[in-house]
Coordinates of C-alpha atoms in Angstrom, one line a residue:
F1 CA -76.5 -133.5 195.5
S2 CA -75.5 -130.1 197.3
E3 CA -74.4 -129.7 201.0
F4 CA -73.5 -125.6 200.1
S5 CA -70.2 -126.7 200.3
G6 CA -68.0 -123.8 199.2
C7 CA -71.1 -121.6 198.8
W8 CA -71.6 -118.8 202.3
L9 CA -74.6 -119.2 203.8
S10 CA -77.3 -117.0 204.5
N11 CA -79.9 -116.9 207.5
T12 CA -81.9 -114.0 206.3
S13 CA -84.8 -116.0 204.8
P14 CA -87.1 -118.5 207.5
L15 CA -88.7 -119.6 204.3
P16 CA -88.2 -123.0 203.1
G17 CA -87.3 -122.8 199.4
D18 CA -85.8 -119.8 199.6
I19 CA -82.9 -120.5 198.6
L20 CA -81.6 -117.6 197.0
P21 CA -82.8 -115.2 199.6
D22 CA -84.6 -112.3 198.8
L23 CA -88.1 -113.2 201.0
F24 CA -89.9 -114.7 197.7
I25 CA -90.2 -118.1 196.6
D26 CA -90.1 -117.8 192.9
L27 CA -88.7 -119.8 189.5
K28 CA -85.2 -118.5 190.4
D29 CA -85.3 -120.4 193.7
A30 CA -85.6 -123.4 191.3
I31 CA -83.5 -122.7 188.5
M32 CA -81.1 -121.5 191.4
G33 CA -82.3 -125.5 193.4
L34 CA -81.6 -127.1 189.4
Q35 CA -78.1 -125.1 188.6
L36 CA -77.0 -126.6 192.7
I37 CA -78.0 -129.7 192.3
C38 CA -75.9 -129.8 188.6
G39 CA -73.0 -129.3 190.3
V40 CA -72.5 -125.1 190.2
Q41 CA -71.6 -122.4 192.9
F42 CA -73.5 -119.2 194.1
E43 CA -71.4 -116.9 197.0
E44 CA -74.9 -116.7 198.7
V45 CA -77.4 -119.8 200.1
N46 CA -80.4 -119.6 201.9
A47 CA -79.3 -122.6 204.5
K48 CA -82.9 -122.6 205.3
A49 CA -84.1 -123.6 201.9
S50 CA -84.6 -127.2 202.9
I51 CA -87.2 -127.9 203.2
R52 CA -86.2 -131.1 205.8
R53 CA -83.7 -129.0 207.5
D54 CA -80.9 -131.5 206.4
R55 CA -79.5 -128.4 204.7
K56 CA -79.2 -130.0 201.3
I57 CA -81.0 -128.8 197.6
D58 CA -82.3 -132.0 196.3
L59 CA -84.7 -132.3 193.4
P60 CA -88.2 -132.5 196.3
E61 CA -86.6 -128.9 197.1
V62 CA -86.9 -128.3 193.5
I63 CA -90.2 -129.8 192.9
Y64 CA -91.5 -128.0 196.2
I65 CA -90.6 -124.7 195.0
M66 CA -92.1 -125.6 191.4
Q67 CA -95.5 -126.6 192.3
K68 CA -95.5 -123.7 194.9
V69 CA -94.7 -121.3 192.2
A70 CA -97.7 -123.4 190.3
G71 CA -99.8 -122.3 193.4
M72 CA -100.2 -126.4 194.3
R73 CA -98.8 -125.3 197.8

């Protein structure tokens, strides 16, 4: 899991799942979430992206994003 270590935390988007703080929940957020899980560091990560509000990006966040992209949520 990622606790956003080494990343600048942005509070620009209030949308859960909006990892890339651009006010959209899309495939870019899912890819970035998977990269965070694998340990890739980014300069900016949305602090409010965690759907469980625990400031972690895990598989549940990526699944949530994929469901949003697919229109299931």
